[in-house]
Amino acid sequence: MPAAPPDFTAIVVAYESEALMARCLGALAGAAQERTVEAIVVDNGSRDATVARAAAALDTPAWRGRGAIVPLGRNRGFAAAANAGAARARGRLLVFVNTDAFAAPGALDQVAAAIEAPAPPSSGRVALASPQLYHPDGRRQRTAPEWPPRRAPPQEPVDVAHLRGAFLAVAADAFAALGGFDERFFFYLEETDLCLRAHGQGWRVLLVPGARVVHLGGATANRWRGRARVEHAAGRALLARKHGLVAPGALGALADVGRTLGQALGAGAAAVLTLGLVPSLRARAAAALWVAAWRLRGRPDGWGLRPAD
């Protein structure tokens, strides 16, 4: 008799994440204490020991028999890798996990309870939910736009416009009905697009403040700042076209260039004032100038993280 499907399938998208893999999967093993979980690690063509570290972690008693690795052979981006993992998933709930996100014990139980709670009258069902994300030092991250760190956090699960996707739970049937992630988003904003499409179908998106996840943030972006910012800018432009969020055409492009040049000049001035002694300011200025040059040259391919075909 085949084994009963798990409650959750955790889909971990990895790219050269050897230093984070054991901690990520170790935290996931305790994230559901009342529900069953399987793990699928989707590797985007890592050249380091990511796959070996994932295999070792999945061979421990915490995961043995409940994990799999899907090697893609090349970097296809987060959205495509997440979709590949979802195609293998058996859980009725999916949770898409960044390798630099570490769930607190029971976090998945709390998220599942919020998703499964009876909906208020005349309210749609919950399709997506996320725990509250925290910095390692305990500061809250901006997991949803309505609840920035300066605002007192909600005490109960609350409806939001969209969620940051470092640890994003989605009902499997809703994910399938929405067609999964849009694979045109390579590295950023695929989760925002998914949340907006869910709202368009009358489904709800929840922040679950009682569930906690520590999120390092920038594990990939900090290694390739300029290229990562190109992907973010490309994602913003695609999101705007799909959902009508900003001015289209030449006016929007001019605003983008002006904003990027302003950021570059500001970061460059700060670097000059500190005599170039602050590496982070130099890196920010270089990244902003890289994005501005990309835009001014007509957004050519090959400037971001997406590998050339």
PDB file of C-alpha atoms in Angstrom:
ATOM      1  CA  MET A   1       0.000   0.000   0.000  1.00  0.00           C
ATOM      2  CA  PRO A   2       1.483   3.412  -0.948  1.00  0.00           C
ATOM      3  CA  ALA A   3       2.306   5.786   1.885  1.00  0.00           C
ATOM      4  CA  ALA A   4      -0.277   8.439   2.702  1.00  0.00           C
ATOM      5  CA  PRO A   5       0.582  11.842   1.202  1.00  0.00           C
ATOM      6  CA  PRO A   6       2.134  14.329   3.628  1.00  0.00           C
ATOM      7  CA  ASP A   7       0.416  17.461   4.865  1.00  0.00           C
ATOM      8  CA  PHE A   8       3.247  19.681   3.594  1.00  0.00           C
ATOM      9  CA  THR A   9       5.792  19.493   0.815  1.00  0.00           C
ATOM     10  CA  ALA A  10       8.714  21.812   1.557  1.00  0.00           C
ATOM     11  CA  ILE A  11      10.357  22.910  -1.697  1.00  0.00           C
ATOM     12  CA  VAL A  12      13.842  24.297  -1.128  1.00  0.00           C
ATOM     13  CA  VAL A  13      15.330  26.079  -4.144  1.00  0.00           C
ATOM     14  CA  ALA A  14      19.121  26.051  -3.935  1.00  0.00           C
ATOM     15  CA  TYR A  15      21.958  27.654  -5.845  1.00  0.00           C
ATOM     16  CA  GLU A  16      25.489  27.333  -4.488  1.00  0.00           C
ATOM     17  CA  SER A  17      24.133  27.177  -0.947  1.00  0.00           C
ATOM     18  CA  GLU A  18      26.440  24.612   0.663  1.00  0.00           C
ATOM     19  CA  ALA A  19      26.965  26.693   3.800  1.00  0.00           C
ATOM     20  CA  LEU A  20      23.213  27.009   4.471  1.00  0.00           C
ATOM     21  CA  MET A  21      21.744  23.676   3.440  1.00  0.00           C
ATOM     22  CA  ALA A  22      22.176  21.674   6.639  1.00  0.00           C
ATOM     23  CA  ARG A  23      20.789  24.470   8.831  1.00  0.00           C
ATOM     24  CA  CYS A  24      17.821  25.110   6.520  1.00  0.00           C
ATOM     25  CA  LEU A  25      16.777  21.447   6.347  1.00  0.00           C
ATOM     26  CA  GLY A  26      17.475  20.933  10.045  1.00  0.00           C
ATOM     27  CA  ALA A  27      15.122  23.774  10.954  1.00  0.00           C
ATOM     28  CA  LEU A  28      12.481  22.507   8.526  1.00  0.00           C
ATOM     29  CA  ALA A  29      12.505  19.093  10.200  1.00  0.00           C
ATOM     30  CA  GLY A  30      11.135  20.677  13.384  1.00  0.00           C
ATOM     31  CA  ALA A  31       8.886  23.250  11.735  1.00  0.00           C
ATOM     32  CA  ALA A  32       5.925  20.843  11.720  1.00  0.00           C
ATOM     33  CA  GLN A  33       5.394  18.978  14.962  1.00  0.00           C
ATOM     34  CA  GLU A  34       1.736  18.090  14.445  1.00  0.00           C
ATOM     35  CA  ARG A  35       1.772  17.531  10.681  1.00  0.00           C
ATOM     36  CA  THR A  36       3.792  15.463   8.231  1.00  0.00           C
ATOM     37  CA  VAL A  37       6.315  17.010   5.847  1.00  0.00           C
ATOM     38  CA  GLU A  38       8.381  15.853   2.891  1.00  0.00           C
ATOM     39  CA  ALA A  39      11.281  17.868   1.483  1.00  0.00           C
ATOM     40  CA  ILE A  40      12.246  18.404  -2.151  1.00  0.00           C
ATOM     41  CA  VAL A  41      15.518  20.226  -2.803  1.00  0.00           C
ATOM     42  CA  VAL A  42      15.673  21.676  -6.319  1.00  0.00           C
ATOM     43  CA  ASP A  43      19.224  22.551  -7.302  1.00  0.00           C
ATOM     44  CA  ASN A  44      19.777  25.233  -9.934  1.00  0.00           C
ATOM     45  CA  GLY A  45      23.060  23.882 -11.276  1.00  0.00           C
ATOM     46  CA  SER A  46      25.269  24.541  -8.231  1.00  0.00           C
ATOM     47  CA  ARG A  47      28.999  24.042  -8.783  1.00  0.00           C
ATOM     48  CA  ASP A  48      29.853  23.759  -5.089  1.00  0.00           C
ATOM     49  CA  ALA A  49      28.901  21.064  -2.560  1.00  0.00           C
ATOM     50  CA  THR A  50      25.228  22.088  -2.264  1.00  0.00           C
ATOM     51  CA  VAL A  51      23.862  18.797  -3.610  1.00  0.00           C
ATOM     52  CA  ALA A  52      26.183  16.714  -1.419  1.00  0.00           C
ATOM     53  CA  ARG A  53      25.198  18.708   1.672  1.00  0.00           C
ATOM     54  CA  ALA A  54      21.515  18.313   0.831  1.00  0.00           C
ATOM     55  CA  ALA A  55      21.915  14.562   0.322  1.00  0.00           C
ATOM     56  CA  ALA A  56      23.680  14.229   3.672  1.00  0.00           C
ATOM     57  CA  ALA A  57      20.963  16.220   5.467  1.00  0.00           C
ATOM     58  CA  LEU A  58      18.165  14.196   3.870  1.00  0.00           C
ATOM     59  CA  ASP A  59      19.882  10.965   4.920  1.00  0.00           C
ATOM     60  CA  THR A  60      19.584  11.794   8.630  1.00  0.00           C
ATOM     61  CA  PRO A  61      16.858  10.223  10.799  1.00  0.00           C
ATOM     62  CA  ALA A  62      14.891  13.482  10.706  1.00  0.00           C
ATOM     63  CA  TRP A  63      14.353  13.173   6.936  1.00  0.00           C
ATOM     64  CA  ARG A  64      15.229   9.649   5.831  1.00  0.00           C
ATOM     65  CA  GLY A  65      12.620   8.383   3.375  1.00  0.00           C
ATOM     66  CA  ARG A  66      10.911  11.775   3.187  1.00  0.00           C
ATOM     67  CA  GLY A  67      13.241  13.744   0.946  1.00  0.00           C
ATOM     68  CA  ALA A  68      14.362  14.015  -2.664  1.00  0.00           C
ATOM     69  CA  ILE A  69      16.766  16.098  -4.745  1.00  0.00           C
ATOM     70  CA  VAL A  70      15.854  17.418  -8.194  1.00  0.00           C
ATOM     71  CA  PRO A  71      19.017  18.557 -10.045  1.00  0.00           C
ATOM     72  CA  LEU A  72      18.193  20.931 -12.888  1.00  0.00           C
ATOM     73  CA  GLY A  73      21.724  21.063 -14.278  1.00  0.00           C
ATOM     74  CA  ARG A  74      21.687  24.816 -14.869  1.00  0.00           C
ATOM     75  CA  ASN A  75      20.377  27.968 -13.224  1.00  0.00           C
ATOM     76  CA  ARG A  76      16.763  28.298 -14.351  1.00  0.00           C
ATOM     77  CA  GLY A  77      15.822  30.905 -11.744  1.00  0.00           C
ATOM     78  CA  PHE A  78      13.685  30.655  -8.630  1.00  0.00           C
ATOM     79  CA  ALA A  79      10.258  30.512 -10.279  1.00  0.00           C
ATOM     80  CA  ALA A  80      11.122  27.712 -12.714  1.00  0.00           C
ATOM     81  CA  ALA A  81      12.901  25.699 -10.016  1.00  0.00           C
ATOM     82  CA  ALA A  82       9.974  26.120  -7.609  1.00  0.00           C
ATOM     83  CA  ASN A  83       7.567  24.933 -10.294  1.00  0.00           C
ATOM     84  CA  ALA A  84       9.766  21.897 -10.936  1.00  0.00           C
ATOM     85  CA  GLY A  85       9.616  21.044  -7.242  1.00  0.00           C
ATOM     86  CA  ALA A  86       5.849  21.546  -7.112  1.00  0.00           C
ATOM     87  CA  ALA A  87       5.444  19.099 -10.003  1.00  0.00           C
ATOM     88  CA  ARG A  88       6.989  16.398  -7.768  1.00  0.00           C
ATOM     89  CA  ALA A  89       5.114  17.393  -4.599  1.00  0.00           C
ATOM     90  CA  ARG A  90       2.535  15.185  -2.881  1.00  0.00           C
ATOM     91  CA  GLY A  91       1.511  17.498  -0.035  1.00  0.00           C
ATOM     92  CA  ARG A  92      -1.823  19.307   0.039  1.00  0.00           C
ATOM     93  CA  LEU A  93       0.099  22.366   1.200  1.00  0.00           C
ATOM     94  CA  LEU A  94       3.307  23.563  -0.426  1.00  0.00           C
ATOM     95  CA  VAL A  95       5.906  25.732   1.275  1.00  0.00           C
ATOM     96  CA  PHE A  96       8.585  27.404  -0.831  1.00  0.00           C
ATOM     97  CA  VAL A  97      11.703  27.949   1.242  1.00  0.00           C
ATOM     98  CA  ASN A  98      14.835  30.012   0.633  1.00  0.00           C
ATOM     99  CA  THR A  99      18.010  28.330   1.829  1.00  0.00           C
ATOM    100  CA  ASP A 100      18.704  31.309   4.130  1.00  0.00           C
ATOM    101  CA  ALA A 101      15.327  30.972   5.912  1.00  0.00           C
ATOM    102  CA  PHE A 102      15.249  28.998   9.164  1.00  0.00           C
ATOM    103  CA  ALA A 103      11.856  28.125  10.617  1.00  0.00           C
ATOM    104  CA  ALA A 104      11.148  28.092  14.349  1.00  0.00           C
ATOM    105  CA  PRO A 105       9.709  24.871  15.826  1.00  0.00           C
ATOM    106  CA  GLY A 106       6.027  24.529  15.015  1.00  0.00           C
ATOM    107  CA  ALA A 107       5.979  27.380  12.483  1.00  0.00           C
ATOM    108  CA  LEU A 108       4.390  25.216   9.798  1.00  0.00           C
ATOM    109  CA  ASP A 109       1.717  23.985  12.210  1.00  0.00           C
ATOM    110  CA  GLN A 110       0.715  27.584  12.911  1.00  0.00           C
ATOM    111  CA  VAL A 111       0.650  28.487   9.221  1.00  0.00           C
ATOM    112  CA  ALA A 112      -1.430  25.408   8.381  1.00  0.00           C
ATOM    113  CA  ALA A 113      -3.912  26.224  11.155  1.00  0.00           C
ATOM    114  CA  ALA A 114      -4.353  29.743   9.736  1.00  0.00           C
ATOM    115  CA  ILE A 115      -4.888  28.421   6.214  1.00  0.00           C
ATOM    116  CA  GLU A 116      -7.380  25.805   7.410  1.00  0.00           C
ATOM    117  CA  ALA A 117      -9.358  28.056   9.793  1.00  0.00           C
ATOM    118  CA  PRO A 118     -13.021  28.618   8.828  1.00  0.00           C
ATOM    119  CA  ALA A 119     -13.357  31.659   6.605  1.00  0.00           C
ATOM    120  CA  PRO A 120     -15.482  34.593   7.799  1.00  0.00           C
ATOM    121  CA  PRO A 121     -18.862  34.995   6.056  1.00  0.00           C
ATOM    122  CA  SER A 122     -18.614  36.335   2.492  1.00  0.00           C
ATOM    123  CA  SER A 123     -14.837  35.908   2.595  1.00  0.00           C
ATOM    124  CA  GLY A 124     -12.783  33.806   0.213  1.00  0.00           C
ATOM    125  CA  ARG A 125     -10.596  30.902   1.250  1.00  0.00           C
ATOM    126  CA  VAL A 126      -6.921  31.379   2.126  1.00  0.00           C
ATOM    127  CA  ALA A 127      -4.578  30.476  -0.721  1.00  0.00           C
ATOM    128  CA  LEU A 128      -1.230  31.803   0.549  1.00  0.00           C
ATOM    129  CA  ALA A 129       0.298  32.497   3.957  1.00  0.00           C
ATOM    130  CA  SER A 130       3.652  33.324   5.470  1.00  0.00           C
ATOM    131  CA  PRO A 131       5.145  33.402   8.950  1.00  0.00           C
ATOM    132  CA  GLN A 132       6.607  36.665  10.196  1.00  0.00           C
ATOM    133  CA  LEU A 133      10.219  36.976   9.022  1.00  0.00           C
ATOM    134  CA  TYR A 134      12.918  38.177  11.430  1.00  0.00           C
ATOM    135  CA  HIS A 135      16.520  39.282  11.159  1.00  0.00           C
ATOM    136  CA  PRO A 136      18.997  37.115  13.098  1.00  0.00           C
ATOM    137  CA  ASP A 137      19.195  39.827  15.785  1.00  0.00           C
ATOM    138  CA  GLY A 138      15.448  39.599  16.425  1.00  0.00           C
ATOM    139  CA  ARG A 139      14.284  42.642  14.474  1.00  0.00           C
ATOM    140  CA  ARG A 140      11.162  42.134  12.380  1.00  0.00           C
ATOM    141  CA  GLN A 141      11.486  42.211   8.612  1.00  0.00           C
ATOM    142  CA  ARG A 142       8.892  43.719   6.310  1.00  0.00           C
ATOM    143  CA  THR A 143       7.089  40.500   5.413  1.00  0.00           C
ATOM    144  CA  ALA A 144       3.988  42.324   4.106  1.00  0.00           C
ATOM    145  CA  PRO A 145       3.749  45.949   2.926  1.00  0.00           C
ATOM    146  CA  GLU A 146       1.041  46.873   5.443  1.00  0.00           C
ATOM    147  CA  TRP A 147       3.197  45.873   8.447  1.00  0.00           C
ATOM    148  CA  PRO A 148       6.617  47.572   8.318  1.00  0.00           C
ATOM    149  CA  PRO A 149       8.918  47.097  11.327  1.00  0.00           C
ATOM    150  CA  ARG A 150       8.086  50.544  12.700  1.00  0.00           C
ATOM    151  CA  ARG A 151       4.415  49.579  13.067  1.00  0.00           C
ATOM    152  CA  ALA A 152       3.263  47.454  16.006  1.00  0.00           C
ATOM    153  CA  PRO A 153       2.769  43.896  14.725  1.00  0.00           C
ATOM    154  CA  PRO A 154      -0.664  42.266  14.494  1.00  0.00           C
ATOM    155  CA  GLN A 155      -1.571  39.737  17.151  1.00  0.00           C
ATOM    156  CA  GLU A 156      -3.610  37.410  14.926  1.00  0.00           C
ATOM    157  CA  PRO A 157      -3.389  36.284  11.280  1.00  0.00           C
ATOM    158  CA  VAL A 158      -4.232  39.226   9.048  1.00  0.00           C
ATOM    159  CA  ASP A 159      -5.082  39.689   5.366  1.00  0.00           C
ATOM    160  CA  VAL A 160      -2.416  41.476   3.330  1.00  0.00           C
ATOM    161  CA  ALA A 161      -1.828  42.542  -0.266  1.00  0.00           C
ATOM    162  CA  HIS A 162       1.215  40.356  -0.807  1.00  0.00           C
ATOM    163  CA  LEU A 163       4.023  38.599   1.029  1.00  0.00           C
ATOM    164  CA  ARG A 164       7.774  38.334   0.902  1.00  0.00           C
ATOM    165  CA  GLY A 165       8.529  34.897  -0.466  1.00  0.00           C
ATOM    166  CA  ALA A 166      11.356  33.613   1.726  1.00  0.00           C
ATOM    167  CA  PHE A 167       9.032  31.062   3.378  1.00  0.00           C
ATOM    168  CA  LEU A 168       5.751  31.024   1.489  1.00  0.00           C
ATOM    169  CA  ALA A 169       3.007  28.437   2.071  1.00  0.00           C
ATOM    170  CA  VAL A 170       0.467  27.843  -0.689  1.00  0.00           C
ATOM    171  CA  ALA A 171      -2.500  25.483  -0.914  1.00  0.00           C
ATOM    172  CA  ALA A 172      -1.491  22.983  -3.611  1.00  0.00           C
ATOM    173  CA  ASP A 173      -4.819  23.130  -5.425  1.00  0.00           C
ATOM    174  CA  ALA A 174      -4.724  26.935  -5.494  1.00  0.00           C
ATOM    175  CA  PHE A 175      -1.144  26.872  -6.801  1.00  0.00           C
ATOM    176  CA  ALA A 176      -2.206  24.530  -9.605  1.00  0.00           C
ATOM    177  CA  ALA A 177      -5.275  26.623 -10.420  1.00  0.00           C
ATOM    178  CA  LEU A 178      -3.107  29.735 -10.689  1.00  0.00           C
ATOM    179  CA  GLY A 179      -0.687  27.958 -13.015  1.00  0.00           C
ATOM    180  CA  GLY A 180       2.213  28.137 -10.558  1.00  0.00           C
ATOM    181  CA  PHE A 181       4.842  30.855 -10.615  1.00  0.00           C
ATOM    182  CA  ASP A 182       5.303  32.906 -13.778  1.00  0.00           C
ATOM    183  CA  GLU A 183       8.718  31.718 -14.981  1.00  0.00           C
ATOM    184  CA  ARG A 184       9.432  35.026 -16.690  1.00  0.00           C
ATOM    185  CA  PHE A 185      10.364  36.270 -13.206  1.00  0.00           C
ATOM    186  CA  PHE A 186      13.889  34.945 -12.771  1.00  0.00           C
ATOM    187  CA  PHE A 187      14.932  35.947  -9.266  1.00  0.00           C
ATOM    188  CA  TYR A 188      12.564  38.528  -7.716  1.00  0.00           C
ATOM    189  CA  LEU A 189       8.849  39.355  -7.388  1.00  0.00           C
ATOM    190  CA  GLU A 190       7.445  36.033  -8.562  1.00  0.00           C
ATOM    191  CA  GLU A 191       5.762  35.741  -5.144  1.00  0.00           C
ATOM    192  CA  THR A 192       4.245  39.234  -5.430  1.00  0.00           C
ATOM    193  CA  ASP A 193       2.821  38.318  -8.806  1.00  0.00           C
ATOM    194  CA  LEU A 194       1.384  35.076  -7.400  1.00  0.00           C
ATOM    195  CA  CYS A 195      -0.266  36.914  -4.491  1.00  0.00           C
ATOM    196  CA  LEU A 196      -1.812  39.506  -6.806  1.00  0.00           C
ATOM    197  CA  ARG A 197      -3.152  36.796  -9.103  1.00  0.00           C
ATOM    198  CA  ALA A 198      -4.614  34.974  -6.092  1.00  0.00           C
ATOM    199  CA  HIS A 199      -6.451  38.147  -5.053  1.00  0.00           C
ATOM    200  CA  GLY A 200      -7.746  38.406  -8.592  1.00  0.00           C
ATOM    201  CA  GLN A 201      -9.331  34.965  -8.155  1.00  0.00           C
ATOM    202  CA  GLY A 202     -11.004  36.016  -4.904  1.00  0.00           C
ATOM    203  CA  TRP A 203      -8.566  34.149  -2.630  1.00  0.00           C
ATOM    204  CA  ARG A 204      -7.014  35.520   0.543  1.00  0.00           C
ATOM    205  CA  VAL A 205      -3.358  36.108   1.435  1.00  0.00           C
ATOM    206  CA  LEU A 206      -2.403  35.959   5.132  1.00  0.00           C
ATOM    207  CA  LEU A 207       0.440  37.053   7.342  1.00  0.00           C
ATOM    208  CA  VAL A 208       0.670  34.728  10.369  1.00  0.00           C
ATOM    209  CA  PRO A 209       2.538  36.750  13.025  1.00  0.00           C
ATOM    210  CA  GLY A 210       2.714  33.994  15.633  1.00  0.00           C
ATOM    211  CA  ALA A 211       4.822  31.808  13.336  1.00  0.00           C
ATOM    212  CA  ARG A 212       8.469  32.841  13.176  1.00  0.00           C
ATOM    213  CA  VAL A 213      11.216  32.385  10.589  1.00  0.00           C
ATOM    214  CA  VAL A 214      14.730  33.816  10.783  1.00  0.00           C
ATOM    215  CA  HIS A 215      15.719  35.090   7.345  1.00  0.00           C
ATOM    216  CA  LEU A 216      19.286  36.151   6.622  1.00  0.00           C
ATOM    217  CA  GLY A 217      18.371  37.898   3.371  1.00  0.00           C
ATOM    218  CA  GLY A 218      20.658  38.603   0.442  1.00  0.00           C
ATOM    219  CA  ALA A 219      22.546  35.295   0.540  1.00  0.00           C
ATOM    220  CA  THR A 220      22.718  35.292  -3.256  1.00  0.00           C
ATOM    221  CA  ALA A 221      22.183  38.965  -4.050  1.00  0.00           C
ATOM    222  CA  ASN A 222      25.103  40.155  -1.908  1.00  0.00           C
ATOM    223  CA  ARG A 223      27.533  38.096  -3.984  1.00  0.00           C
ATOM    224  CA  TRP A 224      26.403  39.623  -7.287  1.00  0.00           C
ATOM    225  CA  ARG A 225      24.919  42.985  -6.308  1.00  0.00           C
ATOM    226  CA  GLY A 226      24.737  44.638  -9.707  1.00  0.00           C
ATOM    227  CA  ARG A 227      23.446  41.579 -11.528  1.00  0.00           C
ATOM    228  CA  ALA A 228      20.890  40.884  -8.782  1.00  0.00           C
ATOM    229  CA  ARG A 229      19.620  44.465  -9.000  1.00  0.00           C
ATOM    230  CA  VAL A 230      19.207  44.094 -12.749  1.00  0.00           C
ATOM    231  CA  GLU A 231      16.963  41.081 -12.086  1.00  0.00           C
ATOM    232  CA  HIS A 232      14.993  43.081  -9.521  1.00  0.00           C
ATOM    233  CA  ALA A 233      14.522  45.938 -11.995  1.00  0.00           C
ATOM    234  CA  ALA A 234      13.473  43.509 -14.731  1.00  0.00           C
ATOM    235  CA  GLY A 235      11.023  41.875 -12.329  1.00  0.00           C
ATOM    236  CA  ARG A 236       9.541  45.235 -11.358  1.00  0.00           C
ATOM    237  CA  ALA A 237       9.040  46.147 -15.007  1.00  0.00           C
ATOM    238  CA  LEU A 238       7.320  42.830 -15.726  1.00  0.00           C
ATOM    239  CA  LEU A 239       5.131  43.153 -12.627  1.00  0.00           C
ATOM    240  CA  ALA A 240       4.136  46.660 -13.697  1.00  0.00           C
ATOM    241  CA  ARG A 241       3.200  45.511 -17.193  1.00  0.00           C
ATOM    242  CA  LYS A 242       1.153  42.581 -15.884  1.00  0.00           C
ATOM    243  CA  HIS A 243      -0.716  44.461 -13.162  1.00  0.00           C
ATOM    244  CA  GLY A 244      -0.660  48.097 -14.285  1.00  0.00           C
ATOM    245  CA  LEU A 245       1.280  49.292 -11.248  1.00  0.00           C
ATOM    246  CA  VAL A 246       3.364  52.148 -12.739  1.00  0.00           C
ATOM    247  CA  ALA A 247       3.381  54.446 -15.735  1.00  0.00           C
ATOM    248  CA  PRO A 248       4.122  52.502 -18.942  1.00  0.00           C
ATOM    249  CA  GLY A 249       6.271  53.398 -21.896  1.00  0.00           C
ATOM    250  CA  ALA A 250       8.883  56.126 -22.147  1.00  0.00           C
ATOM    251  CA  LEU A 251       7.697  58.006 -19.057  1.00  0.00           C
ATOM    252  CA  GLY A 252       8.102  54.944 -16.854  1.00  0.00           C
ATOM    253  CA  ALA A 253      11.503  54.133 -18.351  1.00  0.00           C
ATOM    254  CA  LEU A 254      12.687  57.719 -17.775  1.00  0.00           C
ATOM    255  CA  ALA A 255      11.528  57.561 -14.158  1.00  0.00           C
ATOM    256  CA  ASP A 256      13.409  54.292 -13.687  1.00  0.00           C
ATOM    257  CA  VAL A 257      16.642  55.748 -15.045  1.00  0.00           C
ATOM    258  CA  GLY A 258      16.279  58.901 -12.945  1.00  0.00           C
ATOM    259  CA  ARG A 259      15.684  56.896  -9.785  1.00  0.00           C
ATOM    260  CA  THR A 260      18.649  54.622 -10.471  1.00  0.00           C
ATOM    261  CA  LEU A 261      21.005  57.499 -11.232  1.00  0.00           C
ATOM    262  CA  GLY A 262      19.878  59.221  -8.049  1.00  0.00           C
ATOM    263  CA  GLN A 263      20.652  56.114  -6.025  1.00  0.00           C
ATOM    264  CA  ALA A 264      24.030  55.787  -7.715  1.00  0.00           C
ATOM    265  CA  LEU A 265      24.932  59.419  -7.092  1.00  0.00           C
ATOM    266  CA  GLY A 266      23.792  59.212  -3.486  1.00  0.00           C
ATOM    267  CA  ALA A 267      25.782  56.057  -2.792  1.00  0.00           C
ATOM    268  CA  GLY A 268      28.779  57.462  -4.692  1.00  0.00           C
ATOM    269  CA  ALA A 269      28.700  60.698  -2.701  1.00  0.00           C
ATOM    270  CA  ALA A 270      28.557  58.733   0.545  1.00  0.00           C
ATOM    271  CA  ALA A 271      31.535  56.666  -0.583  1.00  0.00           C
ATOM    272  CA  VAL A 272      33.511  59.836  -1.425  1.00  0.00           C
ATOM    273  CA  LEU A 273      32.652  61.471   1.910  1.00  0.00           C
ATOM    274  CA  THR A 274      33.962  58.407   3.743  1.00  0.00           C
ATOM    275  CA  LEU A 275      37.094  58.434   1.511  1.00  0.00           C
ATOM    276  CA  GLY A 276      36.008  55.103   0.055  1.00  0.00           C
ATOM    277  CA  LEU A 277      36.697  53.368   3.349  1.00  0.00           C
ATOM    278  CA  VAL A 278      33.232  51.787   3.644  1.00  0.00           C
ATOM    279  CA  PRO A 279      33.113  48.786   1.274  1.00  0.00           C
ATOM    280  CA  SER A 280      29.323  48.503   1.448  1.00  0.00           C
ATOM    281  CA  LEU A 281      28.900  52.050   0.127  1.00  0.00           C
ATOM    282  CA  ARG A 282      31.309  51.412  -2.744  1.00  0.00           C
ATOM    283  CA  ALA A 283      29.412  48.218  -3.586  1.00  0.00           C
ATOM    284  CA  ARG A 284      26.046  50.003  -3.519  1.00  0.00           C
ATOM    285  CA  ALA A 285      27.312  52.753  -5.815  1.00  0.00           C
ATOM    286  CA  ALA A 286      28.792  50.238  -8.253  1.00  0.00           C
ATOM    287  CA  ALA A 287      25.570  48.195  -8.308  1.00  0.00           C
ATOM    288  CA  ALA A 288      23.374  51.256  -8.887  1.00  0.00           C
ATOM    289  CA  LEU A 289      25.601  52.450 -11.745  1.00  0.00           C
ATOM    290  CA  TRP A 290      25.498  48.962 -13.273  1.00  0.00           C
ATOM    291  CA  VAL A 291      21.670  49.038 -13.341  1.00  0.00           C
ATOM    292  CA  ALA A 292      21.607  52.577 -14.735  1.00  0.00           C
ATOM    293  CA  ALA A 293      23.984  51.577 -17.554  1.00  0.00           C
ATOM    294  CA  TRP A 294      21.825  48.518 -18.291  1.00  0.00           C
ATOM    295  CA  ARG A 295      18.723  50.669 -18.618  1.00  0.00           C
ATOM    296  CA  LEU A 296      20.448  53.339 -20.717  1.00  0.00           C
ATOM    297  CA  ARG A 297      21.706  50.659 -23.105  1.00  0.00           C
ATOM    298  CA  GLY A 298      18.187  49.372 -23.681  1.00  0.00           C
ATOM    299  CA  ARG A 299      18.087  46.531 -21.108  1.00  0.00           C
ATOM    300  CA  PRO A 300      20.280  44.063 -23.008  1.00  0.00           C
ATOM    301  CA  ASP A 301      20.357  40.389 -22.055  1.00  0.00           C
ATOM    302  CA  GLY A 302      23.293  39.018 -20.094  1.00  0.00           C
ATOM    303  CA  TRP A 303      23.560  41.781 -17.491  1.00  0.00           C
ATOM    304  CA  GLY A 304      21.594  39.977 -14.786  1.00  0.00           C
ATOM    305  CA  LEU A 305      21.801  36.585 -13.120  1.00  0.00           C
ATOM    306  CA  ARG A 306      19.960  34.764 -15.897  1.00  0.00           C
ATOM    307  CA  PRO A 307      22.546  32.700 -17.836  1.00  0.00           C
ATOM    308  CA  ALA A 308      22.766  33.114 -21.582  1.00  0.00           C
ATOM    309  CA  ASP A 309      21.060  30.312 -23.524  1.00  0.00           C
TER     310      ASP A 309
END
